[in-house]
PDB file of C-alpha atoms in Angstrom:
ATOM      1  CA  MET O   1     -66.312  -0.767 -94.933  1.00 56.00           C
ATOM      2  CA  ASN O   2     -62.888   0.772 -94.861  1.00 64.00           C
ATOM      3  CA  LEU O   3     -60.925  -0.941 -97.635  1.00 74.00           C
ATOM      4  CA  SER O   4     -57.618  -0.134 -95.964  1.00 80.00           C
ATOM      5  CA  ILE O   5     -58.490  -2.744 -93.321  1.00 76.00           C
ATOM      6  CA  LEU O   6     -58.682  -5.391 -96.042  1.00 79.00           C
ATOM      7  CA  PHE O   7     -55.318  -4.364 -97.481  1.00 86.00           C
ATOM      8  CA  LYS O   8     -53.658  -4.420 -94.057  1.00 88.00           C
ATOM      9  CA  HIS O   9     -55.269  -7.742 -93.092  1.00 87.00           C
ATOM     10  CA  PRO O  10     -55.501 -10.037 -96.127  1.00 86.00           C
ATOM     11  CA  GLU O  11     -56.383 -12.927 -93.787  1.00 87.00           C
ATOM     12  CA  ILE O  12     -59.847 -11.394 -93.297  1.00 86.00           C
ATOM     13  CA  ASN O  13     -62.563 -12.914 -95.479  1.00 86.00           C
ATOM     14  CA  VAL O  14     -65.255 -10.576 -96.755  1.00 83.00           C
ATOM     15  CA  VAL O  15     -68.469 -12.144 -98.018  1.00 83.00           C
ATOM     16  CA  VAL O  16     -71.183 -10.115 -99.716  1.00 83.00           C
ATOM     17  CA  CYS O  17     -74.490 -11.674-100.719  1.00 85.00           C
ATOM     18  CA  GLU O  18     -77.878 -10.092-101.360  1.00 85.00           C
ATOM     19  CA  ASP O  19     -79.566 -13.186 -99.912  1.00 85.00           C
ATOM     20  CA  ARG O  20     -78.255 -13.163 -96.318  1.00 83.00           C
ATOM     21  CA  ARG O  21     -79.355 -16.732 -95.575  1.00 84.00           C
ATOM     22  CA  LYS O  22     -77.561 -18.014 -98.663  1.00 89.00           C
ATOM     23  CA  GLY O  23     -74.478 -15.967 -97.780  1.00 87.00           C
ATOM     24  CA  MET O  24     -74.403 -17.365 -94.249  1.00 86.00           C
ATOM     25  CA  ASN O  25     -74.690 -20.904 -95.611  1.00 89.00           C
ATOM     26  CA  ILE O  26     -71.769 -20.206 -97.968  1.00 90.00           C
ATOM     27  CA  ILE O  27     -69.675 -19.006 -95.026  1.00 90.00           C
ATOM     28  CA  LEU O  28     -70.545 -22.061 -92.935  1.00 89.00           C
ATOM     29  CA  LYS O  29     -69.810 -24.450 -95.818  1.00 94.00           C
ATOM     30  CA  ASN O  30     -66.699 -22.892 -97.378  1.00 94.00           C
ATOM     31  CA  LEU O  31     -65.143 -20.997 -94.472  1.00 92.00           C
ATOM     32  CA  SER O  32     -65.792 -23.427 -91.640  1.00 88.00           C
ATOM     33  CA  ASP O  33     -63.011 -22.009 -89.459  1.00 90.00           C
ATOM     34  CA  THR O  34     -64.829 -18.650 -89.244  1.00 88.00           C
ATOM     35  CA  GLU O  35     -65.035 -17.452 -85.643  1.00 86.00           C
ATOM     36  CA  LEU O  36     -66.828 -14.135 -86.093  1.00 85.00           C
ATOM     37  CA  CYS O  37     -69.335 -12.633 -88.523  1.00 84.00           C
ATOM     38  CA  ILE O  38     -70.003  -8.911 -88.538  1.00 81.00           C
ATOM     39  CA  TRP O  39     -73.287  -7.858 -90.118  1.00 79.00           C
ATOM     40  CA  ASP O  40     -74.469  -4.312 -90.606  1.00 76.00           C
ATOM     41  CA  ASP O  41     -78.129  -5.361 -90.628  1.00 73.00           C
ATOM     42  CA  VAL O  42     -78.401  -8.527 -88.511  1.00 68.00           C
ATOM     43  CA  PHE O  43     -81.473  -7.293 -86.603  1.00 69.00           C
ATOM     44  CA  GLN O  44     -83.434  -7.395 -89.870  1.00 72.00           C
ATOM     45  CA  HIS O  45     -82.962 -11.141 -90.283  1.00 71.00           C
ATOM     46  CA  ARG O  46     -84.902 -13.347 -87.880  1.00 74.00           C
ATOM     47  CA  PHE O  47     -83.288 -16.588 -89.036  1.00 76.00           C
ATOM     48  CA  VAL O  48     -79.962 -15.495 -87.539  1.00 75.00           C
ATOM     49  CA  LYS O  49     -79.584 -16.852 -84.000  1.00 77.00           C
ATOM     50  CA  PRO O  50     -76.196 -15.582 -82.803  1.00 77.00           C
ATOM     51  CA  GLY O  51     -74.688 -16.323 -79.430  1.00 80.00           C
ATOM     52  CA  LEU O  52     -73.940 -12.629 -78.904  1.00 79.00           C
ATOM     53  CA  MET O  53     -75.233  -9.444 -80.522  1.00 77.00           C
ATOM     54  CA  ILE O  54     -73.481  -6.107 -80.060  1.00 78.00           C
ATOM     55  CA  LEU O  55     -75.280  -2.944 -81.120  1.00 75.00           C
ATOM     56  CA  SER O  56     -73.020  -0.019 -81.910  1.00 76.00           C
ATOM     57  CA  THR O  57     -74.341   3.517 -82.095  1.00 75.00           C
ATOM     58  CA  THR O  58     -72.925   6.971 -82.544  1.00 77.00           C
ATOM     59  CA  PHE O  59     -72.137   9.242 -79.631  1.00 77.00           C
ATOM     60  CA  GLN O  60     -74.655  11.780 -80.943  1.00 77.00           C
ATOM     61  CA  TYR O  61     -77.463   9.209 -81.118  1.00 71.00           C
ATOM     62  CA  PRO O  62     -76.929   6.677 -78.330  1.00 67.00           C
ATOM     63  CA  PHE O  63     -79.024   3.521 -78.074  1.00 64.00           C
ATOM     64  CA  ILE O  64     -80.776   4.921 -74.994  1.00 64.00           C
ATOM     65  CA  ARG O  65     -82.846   7.140 -77.291  1.00 58.00           C
ATOM     66  CA  MET O  66     -83.775   4.308 -79.659  1.00 57.00           C
ATOM     67  CA  ARG O  67     -87.009   2.373 -79.396  1.00 61.00           C
ATOM     68  CA  PHE O  68     -86.568  -1.376 -78.919  1.00 58.00           C
ATOM     69  CA  PHE O  69     -89.128  -4.062 -79.563  1.00 56.00           C
ATOM     70  CA  GLN O  70     -88.600  -7.439 -77.947  1.00 56.00           C
ATOM     71  CA  SER O  71     -89.973 -10.240 -80.059  1.00 54.00           C
ATOM     72  CA  GLU O  72     -89.455 -13.000 -77.506  1.00 52.00           C
ATOM     73  CA  ILE O  73     -91.230 -11.852 -74.338  1.00 46.00           C
TER      74      ILE O  73
END
C-alpha cells in the first residue's frame, strides 16, 4: 500500500490482521460505519460473502488469460 495515501487521507482506517476472519469481525464491531473493505487476497477466503467483487489485473497480464474456477455452479 502506498503510505502517502494514508498521510493525505487520515480519515481512512487501515486494519491489518493475520487472521482475516478475526480482522473482519474487528472492523464490523469497532468500525461499524465502514462502507468499503479492500482486500488484496479476498478470493482466498471462502467465508467472505461480499455484495460486489472487483478483480484488478495488470495491462500486461489481463484477466482474460487467467484460469477461473467457479465454486458455485
